[in-house]
mmCIF file of C-alpha atoms and ligand atoms in Angstrom:
data_model
loop_
_atom_site.group_PDB
_atom_site.id
_atom_site.type_symbol
_atom_site.label_atom_id
_atom_site.label_comp_id
_atom_site.label_asym_id
_atom_site.label_seq_id
_atom_site.Cartn_x
_atom_site.Cartn_y
_atom_site.Cartn_z
ATOM 1 C CA ASP A 211 1.416 118.063 6.186
ATOM 2 C CA TRP A 212 1.570 115.834 3.417
ATOM 3 C CA ILE A 213 1.217 116.315 -0.133
ATOM 4 C CA CYS A 214 1.046 112.901 -1.492
ATOM 5 C CA ASP A 215 -0.366 109.828 0.391
ATOM 6 C CA LEU A 216 -0.075 106.138 -0.535
ATOM 7 C CA ARG A 217 -1.801 103.175 1.145
ATOM 8 C CA ASP A 218 -1.505 99.615 0.787
ATOM 9 C CA VAL A 219 -0.705 100.095 -2.974
ATOM 10 C CA VAL A 220 -0.340 96.780 -4.761
ATOM 11 C CA LYS A 221 0.807 95.954 -8.578
ATOM 12 C CA SER A 222 1.315 92.858 -10.328
ATOM 13 C CA TYR A 223 2.349 92.064 -13.849
ATOM 14 C CA ALA A 224 1.637 88.831 -15.422
ATOM 15 C CA THR A 225 4.688 87.324 -14.335
ATOM 16 C CA ALA A 226 5.492 89.126 -10.904
ATOM 17 C CA ARG A 227 4.018 91.130 -7.927
ATOM 18 C CA ALA A 228 5.961 94.046 -8.608
ATOM 19 C CA VAL A 229 4.675 96.354 -5.758
ATOM 20 C CA ASP A 230 3.374 94.459 -2.715
ATOM 21 C CA GLY A 231 1.361 96.505 -0.287
ATOM 22 C CA VAL A 232 3.437 99.755 0.157
ATOM 23 C CA GLY A 233 2.544 102.998 1.959
ATOM 24 C CA PHE A 234 3.912 106.200 2.801
ATOM 25 C CA GLN A 235 3.394 109.929 2.694
ATOM 26 C CA VAL A 236 5.422 112.606 1.205
ATOM 27 C CA ARG A 237 5.683 115.582 3.321
ATOM 28 C CA ARG A 238 5.432 119.311 1.753
ATOM 29 C CA GLY A 239 8.757 120.624 1.124
ATOM 30 C CA GLU A 240 10.848 117.640 1.483
ATOM 31 C CA ILE A 241 13.020 115.642 -0.601
ATOM 32 C CA PHE A 242 11.868 111.903 -0.193
ATOM 33 C CA ALA A 243 14.044 109.145 -1.655
ATOM 34 C CA LEU A 244 12.698 105.722 -2.678
ATOM 35 C CA LEU A 245 15.676 103.532 -2.479
ATOM 36 C CA GLY A 246 16.231 99.938 -3.595
ATOM 37 C CA PRO A 247 17.945 97.721 -5.900
ATOM 38 C CA ASN A 248 17.024 97.033 -9.572
ATOM 39 C CA GLY A 249 13.672 95.310 -9.514
ATOM 40 C CA ALA A 250 12.522 96.696 -6.171
ATOM 41 C CA GLY A 251 9.305 98.101 -7.567
ATOM 42 C CA LYS A 252 10.313 101.705 -7.604
ATOM 43 C CA SER A 253 9.424 102.677 -11.279
ATOM 44 C CA THR A 254 6.299 100.780 -11.108
ATOM 45 C CA LEU A 255 5.466 102.706 -7.846
ATOM 46 C CA VAL A 256 6.178 106.033 -9.808
ATOM 47 C CA ARG A 257 4.292 105.106 -12.766
ATOM 48 C CA MET A 258 1.185 104.744 -10.459
ATOM 49 C CA MET A 259 2.013 108.122 -8.479
ATOM 50 C CA MET A 260 1.829 109.484 -12.225
ATOM 51 C CA GLY A 261 -1.296 107.986 -13.052
ATOM 52 C CA ILE A 262 0.396 106.081 -16.024
ATOM 53 C CA ILE A 263 -0.787 102.689 -14.788
ATOM 54 C CA PRO A 264 -3.388 101.941 -12.346
ATOM 55 C CA PRO A 265 -2.827 100.121 -8.921
ATOM 56 C CA ASP A 266 -4.384 96.733 -8.304
ATOM 57 C CA ALA A 267 -5.463 97.734 -4.898
ATOM 58 C CA GLY A 268 -4.652 100.542 -2.399
ATOM 59 C CA THR A 269 -4.953 104.372 -2.944
ATOM 60 C CA ILE A 270 -3.197 107.176 -3.910
ATOM 61 C CA HIS A 271 -4.145 110.610 -2.812
ATOM 62 C CA TYR A 272 -2.632 114.170 -3.488
ATOM 63 C CA ARG A 273 -3.144 117.424 -1.505
ATOM 64 C CA ILE A 274 -1.246 119.636 -3.610
ATOM 65 C CA ASP A 275 -2.683 122.945 -2.256
ATOM 66 C CA ALA A 276 -2.120 123.316 1.279
ATOM 67 C CA LEU A 277 -4.774 125.924 1.543
ATOM 68 C CA ASN A 278 -7.421 123.442 0.491
ATOM 69 C CA SER A 279 -6.264 120.712 2.963
ATOM 70 C CA ASN A 280 -9.783 120.383 4.150
ATOM 71 C CA GLY A 281 -11.559 119.610 1.001
ATOM 72 C CA ASP A 282 -10.614 118.018 -2.296
ATOM 73 C CA LEU A 283 -8.688 115.160 -1.101
ATOM 74 C CA MET A 284 -9.445 113.146 -3.980
ATOM 75 C CA ALA A 285 -8.357 115.491 -6.611
ATOM 76 C CA TRP A 286 -5.789 114.693 -8.986
ATOM 77 C CA PRO A 287 -3.020 117.020 -9.559
ATOM 78 C CA THR A 288 -3.232 119.180 -12.732
ATOM 79 C CA PRO A 289 -0.258 119.038 -15.072
ATOM 80 C CA ASP A 290 1.369 122.204 -14.329
ATOM 81 C CA GLN A 291 1.448 121.067 -10.320
ATOM 82 C CA LEU A 292 3.485 117.890 -11.396
ATOM 83 C CA GLY A 293 6.857 117.452 -12.962
ATOM 84 C CA TYR A 294 7.806 113.822 -14.144
ATOM 85 C CA LEU A 295 11.337 112.557 -14.934
ATOM 86 C CA PRO A 296 10.437 109.228 -16.501
ATOM 87 C CA GLU A 297 12.453 106.085 -16.259
ATOM 88 C CA ASP A 298 12.249 105.495 -20.205
ATOM 89 C CA ARG A 299 13.802 108.857 -21.328
ATOM 90 C CA GLY A 300 11.408 109.968 -24.172
ATOM 91 C CA LEU A 301 12.751 113.316 -25.567
ATOM 92 C CA TYR A 302 12.320 114.613 -29.172
ATOM 93 C CA ARG A 303 15.475 113.862 -30.356
ATOM 94 C CA ASP A 304 15.310 115.772 -33.439
ATOM 95 C CA LEU A 305 14.333 119.021 -31.858
ATOM 96 C CA ASN A 306 16.829 121.389 -30.555
ATOM 97 C CA ILE A 307 17.283 121.388 -26.965
ATOM 98 C CA ALA A 308 16.092 125.119 -26.630
ATOM 99 C CA ARG A 309 12.942 124.176 -28.070
ATOM 100 C CA THR A 310 12.485 121.034 -26.176
ATOM 101 C CA LEU A 311 12.667 122.661 -22.853
ATOM 102 C CA SER A 312 10.389 125.535 -23.968
ATOM 103 C CA TYR A 313 8.140 122.906 -25.471
ATOM 104 C CA PHE A 314 7.970 121.064 -22.012
ATOM 105 C CA GLY A 315 7.305 124.289 -20.173
ATOM 106 C CA GLN A 316 4.372 124.932 -22.380
ATOM 107 C CA LEU A 317 3.038 121.751 -21.994
ATOM 108 C CA ARG A 318 3.184 122.130 -18.410
ATOM 109 C CA GLY A 319 1.071 125.376 -18.768
ATOM 110 C CA MET A 320 3.661 128.221 -19.113
ATOM 111 C CA ALA A 321 3.164 131.144 -21.630
ATOM 112 C CA ARG A 322 5.633 130.711 -24.354
ATOM 113 C CA ILE A 323 7.664 133.887 -23.160
ATOM 114 C CA ASP A 324 8.081 132.451 -19.746
ATOM 115 C CA ALA A 325 9.034 129.053 -21.009
ATOM 116 C CA ASP A 326 11.519 130.429 -23.529
ATOM 117 C CA ARG A 327 13.072 132.389 -20.593
ATOM 118 C CA ALA A 328 13.075 129.466 -18.245
ATOM 119 C CA ALA A 329 14.624 127.363 -20.890
ATOM 120 C CA GLU A 330 17.423 129.779 -21.268
ATOM 121 C CA GLU A 331 17.953 130.023 -17.595
ATOM 122 C CA TRP A 332 18.298 125.944 -17.506
ATOM 123 C CA LEU A 333 20.590 125.851 -20.438
ATOM 124 C CA GLU A 334 23.014 128.431 -18.660
ATOM 125 C CA LYS A 335 22.701 126.475 -15.445
ATOM 126 C CA ILE A 336 23.108 123.044 -17.199
ATOM 127 C CA GLY A 337 26.180 124.482 -19.141
ATOM 128 C CA LEU A 338 24.713 124.133 -22.680
ATOM 129 C CA ALA A 339 23.553 127.632 -23.306
ATOM 130 C CA ASP A 340 26.174 127.840 -26.300
ATOM 131 C CA ARG A 341 24.806 124.404 -27.714
ATOM 132 C CA ARG A 342 21.283 125.829 -27.405
ATOM 133 C CA LYS A 343 20.629 125.241 -31.177
ATOM 134 C CA GLU A 344 21.729 121.804 -31.435
ATOM 135 C CA LYS A 345 19.720 118.623 -31.411
ATOM 136 C CA LEU A 346 19.283 116.285 -28.748
ATOM 137 C CA ARG A 347 20.840 113.499 -30.430
ATOM 138 C CA ALA A 348 24.192 115.358 -30.838
ATOM 139 C CA LEU A 349 24.680 115.454 -27.133
ATOM 140 C CA SER A 350 26.487 112.913 -25.071
ATOM 141 C CA LYS A 351 24.306 110.790 -22.695
ATOM 142 C CA GLY A 352 25.152 112.795 -19.684
ATOM 143 C CA ASN A 353 24.224 115.963 -21.507
ATOM 144 C CA GLN A 354 20.846 114.429 -22.678
ATOM 145 C CA GLN A 355 20.127 113.375 -19.182
ATOM 146 C CA LYS A 356 20.586 116.832 -18.077
ATOM 147 C CA VAL A 357 18.302 118.464 -20.432
ATOM 148 C CA GLN A 358 15.663 115.592 -19.644
ATOM 149 C CA PHE A 359 16.051 116.753 -16.025
ATOM 150 C CA ALA A 360 15.763 120.434 -16.675
ATOM 151 C CA SER A 361 12.541 119.381 -19.093
ATOM 152 C CA ALA A 362 10.726 117.803 -15.943
ATOM 153 C CA VAL A 363 11.382 120.749 -13.552
ATOM 154 C CA LEU A 364 11.555 124.004 -15.371
ATOM 155 C CA HIS A 365 7.859 125.038 -14.939
ATOM 156 C CA ARG A 366 8.693 124.800 -10.911
ATOM 157 C CA PRO A 367 5.860 122.209 -10.153
ATOM 158 C CA ALA A 368 4.727 121.978 -6.701
ATOM 159 C CA PHE A 369 5.746 118.286 -6.584
ATOM 160 C CA ALA A 370 8.440 116.717 -8.809
ATOM 161 C CA VAL A 371 8.587 112.922 -9.122
ATOM 162 C CA LEU A 372 12.192 111.996 -10.424
ATOM 163 C CA ASP A 373 12.837 108.390 -11.563
ATOM 164 C CA GLU A 374 16.543 107.767 -11.189
ATOM 165 C CA PRO A 375 17.860 111.290 -11.934
ATOM 166 C CA PHE A 376 21.252 110.260 -10.903
ATOM 167 C CA SER A 377 21.672 107.660 -13.477
ATOM 168 C CA GLY A 378 23.807 108.210 -16.518
ATOM 169 C CA LEU A 379 25.717 110.951 -14.766
ATOM 170 C CA ASP A 380 29.293 111.309 -14.127
ATOM 171 C CA PRO A 381 30.243 112.060 -10.586
ATOM 172 C CA ILE A 382 30.991 115.916 -11.293
ATOM 173 C CA ASN A 383 27.413 116.128 -12.504
ATOM 174 C CA GLN A 384 25.858 114.045 -10.002
ATOM 175 C CA GLU A 385 27.146 116.804 -7.535
ATOM 176 C CA LEU A 386 25.912 119.517 -9.610
ATOM 177 C CA LEU A 387 22.489 117.680 -9.518
ATOM 178 C CA ILE A 388 22.488 117.524 -5.948
ATOM 179 C CA ASP A 389 22.678 121.353 -5.924
ATOM 180 C CA TRP A 390 19.963 121.955 -8.447
ATOM 181 C CA LEU A 391 17.730 119.650 -6.395
ATOM 182 C CA ARG A 392 18.459 121.564 -3.207
ATOM 183 C CA GLU A 393 17.825 124.660 -4.812
ATOM 184 C CA LEU A 394 14.580 123.417 -6.181
ATOM 185 C CA ARG A 395 13.546 122.247 -3.089
ATOM 186 C CA ASP A 396 14.446 125.364 -1.194
ATOM 187 C CA GLN A 397 12.223 127.386 -3.918
ATOM 188 C CA GLY A 398 9.153 125.285 -2.889
ATOM 189 C CA THR A 399 9.183 122.048 -4.930
ATOM 190 C CA THR A 400 8.454 118.964 -3.160
ATOM 191 C CA ILE A 401 10.628 116.290 -4.607
ATOM 192 C CA LEU A 402 10.287 112.374 -4.713
ATOM 193 C CA LEU A 403 13.284 110.693 -6.516
ATOM 194 C CA SER A 404 14.140 107.031 -6.810
ATOM 195 C CA ALA A 405 17.663 105.811 -6.581
ATOM 196 C CA HIS A 406 19.731 102.639 -5.929
ATOM 197 C CA GLN A 407 22.902 104.518 -4.596
ATOM 198 C CA MET A 408 22.587 105.412 -0.864
ATOM 199 C CA ASN A 409 25.694 107.567 -0.988
ATOM 200 C CA LEU A 410 24.106 110.192 -3.170
ATOM 201 C CA VAL A 411 20.717 109.948 -1.353
ATOM 202 C CA GLU A 412 22.362 110.497 1.912
ATOM 203 C CA LYS A 413 23.964 113.982 0.726
ATOM 204 C CA LEU A 414 20.177 115.477 0.029
ATOM 205 C CA ALA A 415 17.280 113.405 1.296
ATOM 206 C CA ASP A 416 15.077 114.377 4.168
ATOM 207 C CA ARG A 417 13.393 110.982 4.390
ATOM 208 C CA VAL A 418 14.374 107.686 2.899
ATOM 209 C CA PHE A 419 11.918 104.798 2.068
ATOM 210 C CA LEU A 420 14.020 101.561 1.426
ATOM 211 C CA MET A 421 12.414 98.691 -0.470
ATOM 212 C CA SER A 422 13.099 95.372 -1.746
ATOM 213 C CA ARG A 423 11.024 92.964 -3.666
ATOM 214 C CA GLY A 424 7.842 95.345 -3.644
ATOM 215 C CA ARG A 425 7.884 95.802 -0.007
ATOM 216 C CA GLU A 426 8.940 98.321 2.675
ATOM 217 C CA VAL A 427 12.395 97.225 4.291
ATOM 218 C CA LEU A 428 13.054 100.685 6.354
ATOM 219 C CA SER A 429 11.781 104.292 6.302
ATOM 220 C CA GLY A 430 12.463 107.379 7.913
ATOM 221 C CA THR A 431 14.860 110.210 8.511
ATOM 222 C CA LEU A 432 18.346 109.753 7.229
ATOM 223 C CA ASP A 433 19.618 109.321 10.783
ATOM 224 C CA GLN A 434 16.770 106.736 11.693
ATOM 225 C CA VAL A 435 17.681 104.748 8.695
ATOM 226 C CA ARG A 436 21.508 104.847 9.018
ATOM 227 C CA ARG A 437 21.183 103.657 12.608
ATOM 228 C CA ARG A 438 19.078 100.557 11.414
ATOM 229 C CA VAL A 439 21.206 99.764 8.300
HETATM 230 P P1 ADP B 628 12.987 99.312 -10.078
HETATM 231 O O1 ADP B 628 12.245 100.396 -10.562
HETATM 232 O O2 ADP B 628 12.888 99.407 -8.684
HETATM 233 O O3 ADP B 628 14.027 98.621 -10.930
HETATM 234 P P2 ADP B 628 10.456 98.046 -11.405
HETATM 235 O O4 ADP B 628 9.041 98.639 -10.871
HETATM 236 O O5 ADP B 628 10.949 98.459 -12.641
HETATM 237 O O6 ADP B 628 11.527 98.179 -10.222
HETATM 238 O O7 ADP B 628 10.282 96.382 -11.565
HETATM 239 C C1 ADP B 628 9.645 95.899 -10.433
HETATM 240 C C2 ADP B 628 9.377 94.259 -10.978
HETATM 241 O O8 ADP B 628 8.436 94.248 -12.054
HETATM 242 C C3 ADP B 628 10.472 93.593 -11.560
HETATM 243 O O9 ADP B 628 10.502 91.989 -11.355
HETATM 244 C C4 ADP B 628 10.276 93.851 -13.209
HETATM 245 O O10 ADP B 628 10.980 92.970 -13.735
HETATM 246 C C5 ADP B 628 8.626 93.773 -13.064
HETATM 247 N N1 ADP B 628 8.196 94.360 -14.279
HETATM 248 C C6 ADP B 628 8.494 96.159 -14.397
HETATM 249 N N2 ADP B 628 7.848 96.428 -15.370
HETATM 250 C C7 ADP B 628 7.192 95.184 -15.997
HETATM 251 C C8 ADP B 628 6.293 95.166 -17.098
HETATM 252 N N3 ADP B 628 5.911 95.985 -17.859
HETATM 253 N N4 ADP B 628 5.994 93.954 -17.310
HETATM 254 C C9 ADP B 628 6.091 92.881 -16.721
HETATM 255 N N5 ADP B 628 7.075 93.033 -15.569
HETATM 256 C C10 ADP B 628 7.515 94.226 -15.170
HETATM 257 P P1 ADP B 629 15.663 127.539 -34.426
HETATM 258 O O1 ADP B 629 15.897 128.636 -35.240
HETATM 259 O O2 ADP B 629 16.637 126.396 -34.425
HETATM 260 O O3 ADP B 629 14.374 126.876 -34.671
HETATM 261 P P2 ADP B 629 14.689 129.243 -32.283
HETATM 262 O O4 ADP B 629 15.802 130.264 -32.759
HETATM 263 O O5 ADP B 629 13.389 129.329 -32.748
HETATM 264 O O6 ADP B 629 15.592 127.856 -32.959
HETATM 265 O O7 ADP B 629 15.101 129.073 -30.664
HETATM 266 C C1 ADP B 629 14.439 127.896 -29.981
HETATM 267 C C2 ADP B 629 13.633 128.576 -28.934
HETATM 268 O O8 ADP B 629 14.706 129.635 -28.345
HETATM 269 C C3 ADP B 629 12.448 129.303 -29.170
HETATM 270 O O9 ADP B 629 11.577 128.908 -28.046
HETATM 271 C C4 ADP B 629 12.907 130.931 -29.053
HETATM 272 O O10 ADP B 629 11.678 131.448 -28.771
HETATM 273 C C5 ADP B 629 14.033 130.717 -28.195
HETATM 274 N N1 ADP B 629 14.909 131.582 -28.342
HETATM 275 C C6 ADP B 629 15.438 131.772 -29.579
HETATM 276 N N2 ADP B 629 16.485 132.966 -29.592
HETATM 277 C C7 ADP B 629 16.810 133.167 -28.055
HETATM 278 C C8 ADP B 629 17.591 134.053 -27.358
HETATM 279 N N3 ADP B 629 18.620 134.936 -27.953
HETATM 280 N N4 ADP B 629 17.304 134.205 -26.131
HETATM 281 C C9 ADP B 629 16.322 133.495 -25.535
HETATM 282 N N5 ADP B 629 15.504 132.837 -26.170
HETATM 283 C C10 ADP B 629 15.514 132.604 -27.466
#
């Protein structure tokens, strides 16, 4: 049972073919890791999955609602169904972090009271509750990164797409992020994340898609990929 299906996706920029015929399915309830070195095409793929740039060729289909799996194959997800951590982290640097989180929750369709509550829960979880009135620009890069992550998932989307969520975090916070991602999955969010560090991915991914220069190198469960690397 898949939630997102990509087939033969191609994308070229003026100077390079960034994605060169990639296909995979993200299954409902799993953590799916897009693994590859810098320049492999991960962010380009993710931006196409989020509808930010169109593919030159190929298809991207969603089936967010399992109950509707017979119809509506072509329906694009609604904003409340998706969570997105972009590669270029754009947050409101002059807004306090509690308001930032609540704002992102409301953008994703939450009522204000629910968004405020979720914001407070996340501030506790990421260890910034006592700094809730501070502006984002006052925080360290790692703390900004944690706020950015929370802003992408606090509405508990059906499908979260996270571009390099581990980057900028120290090892302790990387371990915490692994816990939060597992928790999110166990609460029913399907997760696709991109990364270039196998050692982090192997602690939590159910399946891995390894790419290089815009193409698939290997894919499968962690065990399958380990045996072939
Ligand atoms: P990754 O996320 O795996 O690092 P990217 O998707 O960012 O890979 O990049 C894939 C290739 O496309 C690289 O060669 C990169 O230089 C190129 N590229 C990415 N974005 C652009 C862009 N906006 N314009 C031109 N080339 C780009
Ligand atoms: P500021 O005074 O800096 O503008 P606010 O007091 O409005 O900040 O708080 C920012 C966000 O946090 C708002 O969405 C608000 O509803 C919520 N909020 C404020 N105080 C609390 C609190 N004690 N517990 C939970 N949420 C709060």
